[in-house]
Each structure stands twice: as C-alpha cells, then as structure tokens.
C-alpha cells in the first residue's frame, strides 16, 4: 500500500480559513495574462468565438446586458431566446453579452470538466441546517440541470463534439471518517424518501479491480464529463438562431469597468436615454434596461457590497493534464472524486494516435498553504504546493497506472466564486441581505457556485432569465419546484444562520 501525500484535512478546517481576518483582498477584474488551459488552448481552432466582437464599434443600446460569457451568461442568452421564441409577441429584443477577456475564458474554460450532480453526500448537513425539503431540492436542481443539458446535447446531436462521457462517477473515501459520514448521509437520504437505487457501494477489496492500492471504500453513482467550452459555444450558437425576435451581440475583450444610473442623469436632463443603466467599458459605454451579472468570482468588482465572506470570495483552483502510464481500459471511463472532493479527475477519451489517455486532474487546495487560495483572483499564477500535491495524487492512488515523477503536459489555474453557504446567489441584486432591490432596479445576479457550477449554472441562468422577462412583460414570476428557496437573493436571509 502506498502513502497518500495529499493532505487529508477536514473540509471544515479549510472552510474555517474563509473568514480569517486580514485575508481579504480588494475585488479585481480578470487578469489579462491567464494561464493556458487544456479546454481553451490545446488546439488552435478550439475557441472560434475567442475574440468575437472585440474590434469595431461597440453596441450602444440594449434591452438586456449580460456581463460574462461563461456557462451562466451564455445559458442566460440561450434561455432568453427560447422564452422569447415561444411567446406570441411581435416585439423584438436586443441582448448583448460583454466579456472582459476571450470568450468563456473564466472558470468555465478552466475547470475540471465534471458534469456530476450531487447525490446524497452532505444530505444530513443540509437537512439539519435548512430542513428536509430544502435538502431534497439541493439534489433536485442538480438532477434537473444535468438532465436538461444531456437532453439538449442529445436533441442537437453533438455528443461526440463535446466529448461527452456518461461513464458514471466514483467517490473514493481516503479516511474512515469521510466514509462513515457518507454512510450516515445515505441513511438520512433514504429515510427522506430519495430514490437511491442506482447507488453502488464498493468495498476496499473490490477497489483493487480499479487499480486502487489504498485502503479506501468507494461509492459509484451517475456522472458525466465533457469539454465545457464546446458546450458553451454550442449554447451561444443556439441562442443566436432560435428566433429573429431576439438579436444577440457578443463583445469579447470588453470589460465592464463601472455601472452608472441613467435615472439620476435623466432627473437632471430629461432628454437623455430612457434606459436605466449605463455600462462603462474602455471601448465606450452601452445603455440598457436590465443587467445580468454572470461574473461569478469577479462579482465584487462591479458590486463591491457583494465581495467578501458575506457575498462572494474569489478562490483559485488548479488543474493539470497528466498522461497516464496505462491504456484507458485499465483506468475506467469514470469521473472520480477523492479526499472530500478536494481532488477530482477523469481520463479523457482516447484520440487517434494516442497510446495512453490524458487525465484531467484538479485540486491540491488542501496543500496550498494556510489560506487555501481563498481571496486569490489571479489565474495567471500557480500555487507551487498545490502543484506538488496534484503531481503526487494519482501515482499514490494508482501505483503503476500513473508514473511517479511524470510532469503534466499542461497546468493551469481558474478562479471559483465561493459563498459561505456554498450555494449561489440567484435573483435581483439587493442592497443588503434584508434590503430591497430599488437601488439596483433591473440588475440581477447568478453567481457563487463555490466550485460546483456545471450542474447548477444552466438552471440558475434559466431562473434569472425568466425573472427578467416576467418583469419586462409585467407578469408575476413563479419559482419552479426544483429550485432551493435559499438560492434566491430575496429569500436567502431566512436560511443564513
Ligand atoms: C479550477 C476549477 C475547476 C473546477 N471544476 C469544476 C468541475 O469539474 N465541475 C463543476 O461542476 N464545476 C467546476 N468548477 C466550477 C465551475 O467551473 C464554475 O462554477 C462555473 O464555470 C461558473 O460559471 P460562470 O459562467 O458563472 O462563471 P465564469 O465561467 O467564471 O464566467 C464569468 C465570466 O465573467 C467575465 N467577467 C468578470 N467580470 C467581468 C466584467 N467586469 N466585465 C466583463 N466580463 C467580466 C470573466 O472573464 C468570465 O469569463 C471549477 C472551477 C475552477 C476554477
């Protein structure tokens, strides 16, 4: 049996550093020299929209401006175009996406590629903190999101294009404590009536079949992996083609540097624009009635009151692309989590000419110094200790299947947006947790997925898109049954204790 050189710190210990005094740094825009990720940079033509709309005149007026071109912002454009297409209206709508850097170059273009809904882990925690109904909805939204994305991929027939692998998911428990907590969560979820038929527990002995030389039992559940940028590129193209009643512009390399109220300008000079907001960029400004902040880790730059432990804490994650030392059939096509989710990996589907698969492995934050990368928003840098932990992880868990000392083919970082509750803020921007939205009327957010956005962002973007359109048509918005109430900015204060 080999030793595991990645620190197995308890998640609660790492989380306790979240609020350390003196750790806070000011919010910032995305840096201009990010590290190169496999998803964005492994082939020259992989990001066809990289610099779309970055030159020439800037759109000057829009009904809705979406800030950010990751999975949240682009899903929002997708949902808006679908909703408008299904409405019996002749009105046309103008939607603009503004992106600070290249298309999809934030967390979505730099993540671990897992599209895995939460199963029942943490069920007891959710239940004790928020009640059984909310605990069930925590899982319902993720199943709804993943099912919706899978249906979209199947209907549009681009499974191969995004390298979708529906191979399932394994959670490997590296401590007895972690394993015991998972079993207690399973019992609580079963008692609450959750269907858990597809959950398979794997004993320590049976894990040898997977090449794991480590005393850890495991859990097999459903799960997928894919190429996130390619999914988002598809969503953008669908958004553009749903209906001629919604026009969509994209301006990359156009950071929004500030937002001003046009209401105040209008009070002084009634001939100015009837729009509510003026978005300033280095290329000029754009007037708009609605603003959707899809800026995740960077939310605090435009909304400073949402920066910090009561709002969003930018947090750097690190990923490597490591060549395995054995063929794919020896590694399983599954996506894996270990060490309370600190490490996550999967072997990529084999490409022509490859002997052994490339494995995408993220994590190492439990090794990343006393601040665990909280408040780090520079994805142009690496953390050396996280890098060392990542290099040790797979050779330790699967001796012989990953070679000791082999250097990764690529290494990159990305910035996650963490919240105290680990749940996103979804809905109108409020002045404070108990306040009204009057000061920010027409501004909305869906941010703060806390490192777990792929099975949530698409549906959270649907929520905000449908809220904006309901407001435009002066209709009452109703929450779907799968939405945890605590995600809503307007309801969150009742759950924050
Ligand atoms: C290293 C890493 C690994 C991860 N692994 C996984 C995983 O395997 N599975 C999973 O489910 N989740 C994972 N996540 C989390 C997931 O990637 C995110 O939750 C999700 O991508 C968030 O999407 P988003 O669109 O909200 O944010 P982003 O993709 O970050 O998009 C926000 C965009 O806004 C832009 N922006 C910010 N400020 C401005 C401004 N002022 N003006 C204009 N543009 C602006 C940014 O440049 C960025 O492109 C990981 C994240 C990281 C960083």
mmCIF file of C-alpha atoms in Angstrom, residues 118-279:
data_model
loop_
_atom_site.group_PDB
_atom_site.id
_atom_site.type_symbol
_atom_site.label_atom_id
_atom_site.label_comp_id
_atom_site.label_asym_id
_atom_site.label_seq_id
_atom_site.Cartn_x
_atom_site.Cartn_y
_atom_site.Cartn_z
ATOM 1 C CA UNK A 118 -24.665 15.856 -6.199
ATOM 2 C CA UNK A 119 -26.102 12.589 -4.937
ATOM 3 C CA UNK A 120 -26.688 12.413 -1.215
ATOM 4 C CA UNK A 121 -23.340 13.395 0.326
ATOM 5 C CA UNK A 122 -23.914 16.262 2.802
ATOM 6 C CA UNK A 123 -27.634 15.395 2.984
ATOM 7 C CA UNK A 124 -27.555 15.362 6.793
ATOM 8 C CA UNK A 125 -25.873 18.762 6.904
ATOM 9 C CA UNK A 126 -28.425 20.298 4.519
ATOM 10 C CA UNK A 127 -31.317 18.703 6.366
ATOM 11 C CA UNK A 128 -30.210 19.893 9.811
ATOM 12 C CA UNK A 129 -29.433 23.393 8.562
ATOM 13 C CA UNK A 130 -32.257 24.082 6.101
ATOM 14 C CA UNK A 131 -34.882 21.349 6.584
ATOM 15 C CA UNK A 132 -35.741 18.200 4.621
ATOM 16 C CA UNK A 133 -37.500 19.954 1.721
ATOM 17 C CA UNK A 134 -34.511 22.180 1.001
ATOM 18 C CA UNK A 135 -32.138 19.199 1.347
ATOM 19 C CA UNK A 136 -34.163 17.324 -1.288
ATOM 20 C CA UNK A 137 -34.206 20.370 -3.567
ATOM 21 C CA UNK A 138 -30.392 20.658 -3.283
ATOM 22 C CA UNK A 139 -30.267 17.416 -5.251
ATOM 23 C CA UNK A 140 -33.346 18.102 -7.408
ATOM 24 C CA UNK A 141 -31.873 21.208 -9.045
ATOM 25 C CA UNK A 142 -28.690 19.347 -9.957
ATOM 26 C CA UNK A 143 -30.543 16.412 -11.479
ATOM 27 C CA UNK A 144 -32.800 18.823 -13.359
ATOM 28 C CA UNK A 145 -29.796 20.752 -14.699
ATOM 29 C CA UNK A 146 -27.792 17.726 -15.788
ATOM 30 C CA UNK A 147 -30.844 16.077 -17.392
ATOM 31 C CA UNK A 148 -31.614 19.321 -19.280
ATOM 32 C CA UNK A 149 -28.048 19.643 -20.588
ATOM 33 C CA UNK A 150 -27.939 15.972 -21.612
ATOM 34 C CA UNK A 151 -31.293 16.324 -23.397
ATOM 35 C CA UNK A 152 -30.051 19.410 -25.247
ATOM 36 C CA UNK A 153 -26.867 17.606 -26.335
ATOM 37 C CA UNK A 154 -28.866 14.567 -27.499
ATOM 38 C CA UNK A 155 -31.524 16.612 -29.340
ATOM 39 C CA UNK A 156 -28.925 18.700 -31.138
ATOM 40 C CA UNK A 157 -26.830 15.590 -31.730
ATOM 41 C CA UNK A 158 -23.389 16.816 -30.649
ATOM 42 C CA UNK A 159 -22.337 14.189 -28.086
ATOM 43 C CA UNK A 160 -19.037 13.499 -29.868
ATOM 44 C CA UNK A 161 -18.281 17.151 -30.486
ATOM 45 C CA UNK A 162 -18.238 17.902 -26.731
ATOM 46 C CA UNK A 163 -16.594 14.550 -25.864
ATOM 47 C CA UNK A 164 -19.470 13.699 -23.535
ATOM 48 C CA UNK A 165 -18.695 10.592 -21.470
ATOM 49 C CA UNK A 166 -21.576 9.144 -19.468
ATOM 50 C CA UNK A 167 -19.309 6.737 -17.645
ATOM 51 C CA UNK A 168 -20.522 7.298 -14.110
ATOM 52 C CA UNK A 169 -18.764 8.673 -11.086
ATOM 53 C CA UNK A 170 -16.729 7.229 -8.235
ATOM 54 C CA UNK A 171 -16.203 8.894 -4.866
ATOM 55 C CA UNK A 172 -13.138 7.468 -3.170
ATOM 56 C CA UNK A 173 -13.035 7.882 0.613
ATOM 57 C CA UNK A 174 -9.478 8.333 1.785
ATOM 58 C CA UNK A 175 -10.303 8.472 5.514
ATOM 59 C CA UNK A 176 -12.562 6.288 7.675
ATOM 60 C CA UNK A 177 -14.264 9.436 8.961
ATOM 61 C CA UNK A 178 -15.252 10.510 5.439
ATOM 62 C CA UNK A 179 -16.629 7.041 4.734
ATOM 63 C CA UNK A 180 -18.678 6.985 7.962
ATOM 64 C CA UNK A 181 -20.165 10.418 7.185
ATOM 65 C CA UNK A 182 -21.183 9.225 3.712
ATOM 66 C CA UNK A 183 -22.963 6.208 5.160
ATOM 67 C CA UNK A 184 -24.854 8.409 7.626
ATOM 68 C CA UNK A 185 -25.833 10.732 4.750
ATOM 69 C CA UNK A 186 -27.061 7.729 2.780
ATOM 70 C CA UNK A 187 -29.298 6.572 5.642
ATOM 71 C CA UNK A 188 -30.724 10.093 6.121
ATOM 72 C CA UNK A 189 -31.427 10.478 2.403
ATOM 73 C CA UNK A 190 -33.094 7.053 2.284
ATOM 74 C CA UNK A 191 -35.271 8.000 5.257
ATOM 75 C CA UNK A 192 -36.307 11.191 3.446
ATOM 76 C CA UNK A 193 -37.549 9.027 0.574
ATOM 77 C CA UNK A 194 -34.897 9.809 -2.048
ATOM 78 C CA UNK A 195 -34.589 7.183 -4.790
ATOM 79 C CA UNK A 196 -31.114 5.740 -4.271
ATOM 80 C CA UNK A 197 -31.386 2.537 -6.309
ATOM 81 C CA UNK A 198 -28.538 3.435 -8.636
ATOM 82 C CA UNK A 199 -26.050 3.980 -5.793
ATOM 83 C CA UNK A 200 -23.418 1.249 -5.513
ATOM 84 C CA UNK A 201 -21.052 0.892 -2.530
ATOM 85 C CA UNK A 202 -17.710 -0.661 -3.417
ATOM 86 C CA UNK A 203 -15.642 -2.370 -0.730
ATOM 87 C CA UNK A 204 -11.951 -1.706 -0.144
ATOM 88 C CA UNK A 205 -11.130 -5.134 -1.569
ATOM 89 C CA UNK A 206 -13.165 -4.594 -4.734
ATOM 90 C CA UNK A 207 -11.411 -1.276 -5.324
ATOM 91 C CA UNK A 208 -8.290 -3.288 -6.264
ATOM 92 C CA UNK A 209 -10.045 -4.058 -9.549
ATOM 93 C CA UNK A 210 -9.829 -0.338 -10.332
ATOM 94 C CA UNK A 211 -6.111 -0.348 -9.587
ATOM 95 C CA UNK A 212 -6.558 1.480 -6.295
ATOM 96 C CA UNK A 213 -3.842 0.410 -3.879
ATOM 97 C CA UNK A 214 -5.297 2.345 -1.000
ATOM 98 C CA UNK A 215 -7.460 1.393 1.982
ATOM 99 C CA UNK A 216 -10.495 3.351 0.839
ATOM 100 C CA UNK A 217 -14.010 2.128 0.201
ATOM 101 C CA UNK A 218 -15.914 3.899 -2.556
ATOM 102 C CA UNK A 219 -19.226 4.869 -3.940
ATOM 103 C CA UNK A 220 -20.343 4.633 -7.572
ATOM 104 C CA UNK A 221 -23.086 6.962 -8.796
ATOM 105 C CA UNK A 222 -24.124 8.579 -12.052
ATOM 106 C CA UNK A 223 -21.870 11.232 -13.531
ATOM 107 C CA UNK A 224 -20.520 12.674 -16.755
ATOM 108 C CA UNK A 225 -17.612 14.606 -18.115
ATOM 109 C CA UNK A 226 -17.304 16.808 -21.169
ATOM 110 C CA UNK A 227 -15.487 19.725 -22.831
ATOM 111 C CA UNK A 228 -17.169 22.755 -21.186
ATOM 112 C CA UNK A 229 -16.067 25.410 -23.715
ATOM 113 C CA UNK A 230 -17.536 23.393 -26.590
ATOM 114 C CA UNK A 231 -20.885 23.100 -24.798
ATOM 115 C CA UNK A 232 -20.949 26.868 -24.181
ATOM 116 C CA UNK A 233 -20.019 27.608 -27.820
ATOM 117 C CA UNK A 234 -22.978 25.454 -28.900
ATOM 118 C CA UNK A 235 -25.289 27.257 -26.471
ATOM 119 C CA UNK A 236 -24.222 30.597 -27.927
ATOM 120 C CA UNK A 237 -24.908 29.460 -31.491
ATOM 121 C CA UNK A 238 -28.331 28.094 -30.467
ATOM 122 C CA UNK A 239 -29.147 31.380 -28.709
ATOM 123 C CA UNK A 240 -28.392 33.261 -31.918
ATOM 124 C CA UNK A 241 -30.569 31.070 -34.084
ATOM 125 C CA UNK A 242 -33.746 30.438 -32.029
ATOM 126 C CA UNK A 243 -35.700 33.484 -33.189
ATOM 127 C CA UNK A 244 -35.284 36.667 -35.210
ATOM 128 C CA UNK A 245 -37.189 38.461 -32.429
ATOM 129 C CA UNK A 246 -34.106 38.348 -30.229
ATOM 130 C CA UNK A 247 -30.879 39.822 -31.578
ATOM 131 C CA UNK A 248 -27.726 38.793 -29.752
ATOM 132 C CA UNK A 249 -24.349 40.565 -29.877
ATOM 133 C CA UNK A 250 -21.162 39.416 -28.186
ATOM 134 C CA UNK A 251 -18.310 41.777 -27.335
ATOM 135 C CA UNK A 252 -15.249 39.959 -26.015
ATOM 136 C CA UNK A 253 -12.179 41.759 -24.619
ATOM 137 C CA UNK A 254 -14.579 44.400 -23.320
ATOM 138 C CA UNK A 255 -14.510 44.600 -19.516
ATOM 139 C CA UNK A 256 -17.324 46.500 -17.845
ATOM 140 C CA UNK A 257 -15.463 48.855 -15.534
ATOM 141 C CA UNK A 258 -18.402 50.585 -13.829
ATOM 142 C CA UNK A 259 -22.191 50.905 -13.913
ATOM 143 C CA UNK A 260 -23.955 54.253 -13.607
ATOM 144 C CA UNK A 261 -27.610 55.027 -13.079
ATOM 145 C CA UNK A 262 -29.232 56.807 -16.018
ATOM 146 C CA UNK A 263 -32.220 57.560 -13.833
ATOM 147 C CA UNK A 264 -30.181 60.159 -11.966
ATOM 148 C CA UNK A 265 -28.889 61.649 -15.249
ATOM 149 C CA UNK A 266 -32.486 61.800 -16.508
ATOM 150 C CA UNK A 267 -33.634 63.699 -13.439
ATOM 151 C CA UNK A 268 -31.081 66.399 -14.424
ATOM 152 C CA UNK A 269 -31.713 66.251 -18.188
ATOM 153 C CA UNK A 270 -34.988 64.640 -19.349
ATOM 154 C CA UNK A 271 -33.738 64.258 -22.966
ATOM 155 C CA UNK A 272 -31.221 61.535 -22.029
ATOM 156 C CA UNK A 273 -31.803 57.800 -22.709
ATOM 157 C CA UNK A 274 -34.898 56.106 -21.305
ATOM 158 C CA UNK A 275 -32.725 53.173 -20.237
ATOM 159 C CA UNK A 276 -31.923 52.600 -16.571
ATOM 160 C CA UNK A 277 -28.205 51.806 -16.658
ATOM 161 C CA UNK A 278 -25.013 52.911 -18.391
ATOM 162 C CA UNK A 279 -22.258 50.285 -18.555
#
